[in-house]
Each structure stands twice: as C-alpha cells, then as structure tokens.
C-alpha cells in the first residue's frame, strides 16, 4: 500500500484514536517521497506493518486507597516495534491516558529511539491513574498492583520501561522493587532508577539538558547566541525544570513555567533561587505553580498556556501533547519567536507546525529534541549490563554527542533546496530508514 492509502485505511479502522492518527499522518506525509523510491518496501507492505503496534497488553489494576476504598484503573503496555532493539519507552500515569495516546507515544518512540543511534525499539505504557492528590502509600500500592500484571511482559532484553508524565523517581522505584520481587532477578529492567540501585547519573536531567543541547545546535546554524534570550517554558515537571536549569546555566532568561492549572509569567527571568523553590514545590510538597506565583508576587494566568500572552524569543513546550494550536503559533510568531524546541511529545498541532514552518522558524519536533531522555536511558541499560557506573561528566559528554548526531541526521535528510532545515522531515526520514531497513532484512514478522 502507498503511504496515503495506509493513512486512509487506518482512519477507517481506528476512528476513535485521534492522537494516534495525528502522529501517523505527520510521519507518513513526510516520508512519502523517500518511501516511494523503494518499491520493494511497498511490496512488503512495510509502512502498514510499521504503523500498527506489534502487540498491546491491557489489564485491570485494582488497588485500595488509605480509606479502604477499592479502585479499578486500566493498565496498558503498547509494544510497538523491536526491529532495532528491545522495546523501550516510558510509562505515563495521568487521568487522560487511553489507547490512542499510548499508541501515538509508542509510534513516536520507535522513530525517536532509532534517531538516538542506540539499539532500542519503541514502546509506551501507562494507566488512567493519576498520582495527583494521592499519598505515598497509595502511589506505592498502585505501582505494585500495576507491576503485578506488567512484570511478565517486560525484561532487560525484552522491554524496558521508564518514566513519563506522572512517573518520576518515586514511581520507578516502587515499580522496579515489585518487578525485582516478581521476576526474582536484579537486572536493569526499568530506567530512571535511583542511583543506589542501578540508576544513571544525569538521567533525571537528560531530557531537559538534551533539549537545550539540541536548541544550541539549531541556533548555531543561524549564528544566534542563546545568552540573554527569553525562553517561554510550559510545564513544571521533570522536563521543564531541567530545561530551565540548563538555560539559566547558559545565561538565557526563563520567562514562564506552567502546570495544568495555569501559567506563571516572570518577565525579568527566573532566578536560581526561584528555580530551587520550584524543584522543592514540585518534587517534595507536590504543590501548584500558582503557589510559586503567590510566593514571589508574579503574574499568574489561571487556566492558560504561556503562548498567547508571554513574549519570548524561544519556546520550549514541556508539558503535554497538542498544547500549542494554530492561534498560539500565530501569536508566538507575531511576538518575535525565532525557535521552538519541543521537550514534550507532539505538543504542537498540525496547524501550529504549518505556521512555524511557513514563518521559517527553527522548529524541532519532540522526537528529535527530547530524545536525550531515552538516550540516557539507553546509557543506563549499557551501564547495568556491564554492572558499572559512569561519571556524570562521561554521561553528559555522551548525551551532547548524541544530540549533535541527531541534529546532523536532521540536517542530512531535512535540508530543503532553499537551505531551510525541515527538522520534521529530517527526523522522520532518518528515523524511518533505519527501522525500515532492519525490518526488510528480518522478513515478514
Ligand atoms: P511530569 O509529570 O514531570 O510533568 C508534566 C508537567 O506537564 C506538569 O507540570 C504537568 O502539570 C503538566 N501537564 C501534564 N499534563 C498536562 C495537561 N494535560 N495540560 C497542561 N499541563 C499538563 O512529566 P515530564 O516532565 O516527564 O513530561 C513532560 C512531557 O515531556 C511529556 O509530553 C512527556 O511525554 C515528555 N517527555 C518526557 C521524557 C522524560 O524523560 N520524562 C522524555 C521525553 C519526553 P500538572 O502537575 O498540573 O499535571
Ligand atoms: O518520551 C520519552 O522519550 C520518555 N518518556 C522517556 C522514555 C525512556 O525510556 O527513557
């Protein structure tokens, strides 16, 4: 089947999965030309096989809250593709989680992992359980119940989960503990573990730092200095906070942070002390960004994303999918934004991407810009296999090298005749070619 026919067919078969269809369409439209140059791939119906996950596990997760009430959540693992390595990808705990979202994330992860240069296939999992407002004991009981079912589907050379929205060091620790007990082995299944039990230095920082390293590469293509630039960030979780930390270290100004309740605007730029406050607020007190705004007397926009109101040179969306729509993108461009580097997965809608590309912005899709997180997960797996630990400097150096390499792949496959680098096309084609060649070599499975 031709790429366009595959999209139409998937629309017919999975009409209630908008995020999945959105992600597939973005990739297929940008690889279409390259795919059409390879009739042997079409003969093997390769694109359709690459779009449909290898398998999906779904299960009920029953757990008891502190008051003795019984809850039943859904649990999922989407094993999308393992042509180039064991399934690998995060776990998301959020009330919005459903199969459409996890299928889009697992699909994206396959291309992202291919770009990292490491041997990792693509997967994603999660639950419609939200840790927000739950006690530590409730989160622990939920994680244990989730892994009681998940454990039989994963393993160090089979499928290695990690964190994502709602899953940080605390949740990975509880899940890994239960996995270890059920599987009766201490292997590196799960990344993002604590340093005492096989975690890697720089893994918590990796997605945010990696995104800034990617941004630096993009700015370099136009001879632009990051110093003094105003950067609007959304989110205030793992990716957002470590993006902010690296930006401050490099002399940029962070002018916004947000959460699902609203946005805080800091026109003069966040200070190191304020960022420390946000780290503590989010990781220890599990509070809201509104509390930060109150503490420091900053403007707070209830229920809003940063994009319409916060003037910036650079936008780094780091919260969730489809958080920048066409109008947001128009506002960013009108306000002088020159670059968008995505920490989140698919934060820009197709309309927003069109606006950015039409205005010739430096625009990096998540699968390239946020690949630093899973890259250091890959490095954590490598350290676990060798049963040794690398220093922070060693890991950071490798992370920089990988982000540079991903940027180079985007330039190679995405540079248009007028010199504009289409990072969407570059990332999709480069990610696709490696997986497609591996699938062709391995036969029809
Ligand atoms: P966290 O749970 O640590 O933080 C998520 C942040 O985004 C929180 O501030 C949260 O606010 C906000 N948020 C979540 N959902 C929504 C929503 N529906 N609307 C508005 N704000 C929302 O997650 P991460 O920082 O790990 O993940 C952020 C993004 O980065 C996700 O898209 C994830 O897929 C992606 N990513 C993560 C990687 C990682 O290594 N962790 C690697 C690569 C990509 P609130 O607290 O109110 O929910
Ligand atoms: O979207 C992502 O790349 C992640 N959530 C990290 C996945 C991983 O396995 O580290």
Short mmCIF file of C-alpha atoms and ligand atoms in Angstrom, two decimals, residues 88-91 105 109 112-113 120 123-124 160-165 191-192 203 207 345 370-371 373-378, ligand 2:
data_model
loop_
_atom_site.label_atom_id
_atom_site.label_comp_id
_atom_site.label_asym_id
_atom_site.label_seq_id
_atom_site.Cartn_x
_atom_site.Cartn_y
_atom_site.Cartn_z
CA UNK A 88 11.84 0.74 25.18
CA UNK A 89 9.74 3.66 26.34
CA UNK A 90 8.15 5.35 29.30
CA UNK A 91 5.09 4.78 31.47
CA UNK A 105 3.52 7.78 22.05
CA UNK A 109 9.11 6.47 20.42
CA UNK A 112 12.91 8.71 18.32
CA UNK A 113 14.79 5.68 19.58
CA UNK A 120 16.26 0.39 21.25
CA UNK A 123 7.06 1.07 23.35
CA UNK A 124 4.90 3.02 25.78
CA UNK A 160 12.45 -1.81 29.42
CA UNK A 161 10.00 0.82 30.77
CA UNK A 162 10.89 4.23 32.27
CA UNK A 163 9.15 7.44 33.39
CA UNK A 164 6.89 9.93 31.61
CA UNK A 165 4.09 12.23 32.84
CA UNK A 191 15.43 3.00 33.65
CA UNK A 192 15.31 6.19 35.68
CA UNK A 203 19.11 10.53 33.69
CA UNK A 207 15.54 15.24 28.57
CA UNK A 345 5.85 14.71 22.77
CA UNK A 370 13.54 15.43 23.54
CA UNK A 371 15.43 12.25 22.61
CA UNK A 373 15.90 11.30 27.95
CA UNK A 374 15.62 7.94 26.27
CA UNK A 375 19.23 8.22 25.13
CA UNK A 376 20.47 8.33 28.69
CA UNK A 377 18.01 5.52 29.46
CA UNK A 378 19.93 3.56 26.80
O1 LIG B 2 9.05 10.05 25.77
C1 LIG B 2 10.13 9.58 26.17
O2 LIG B 2 11.11 9.51 25.42
C2 LIG B 2 10.23 9.17 27.56
N1 LIG B 2 9.28 9.34 28.31
C3 LIG B 2 11.48 8.51 28.06
C4 LIG B 2 11.49 7.06 27.68
C5 LIG B 2 12.63 6.26 28.27
O3 LIG B 2 12.60 5.04 28.07
O4 LIG B 2 13.53 6.81 28.91
#
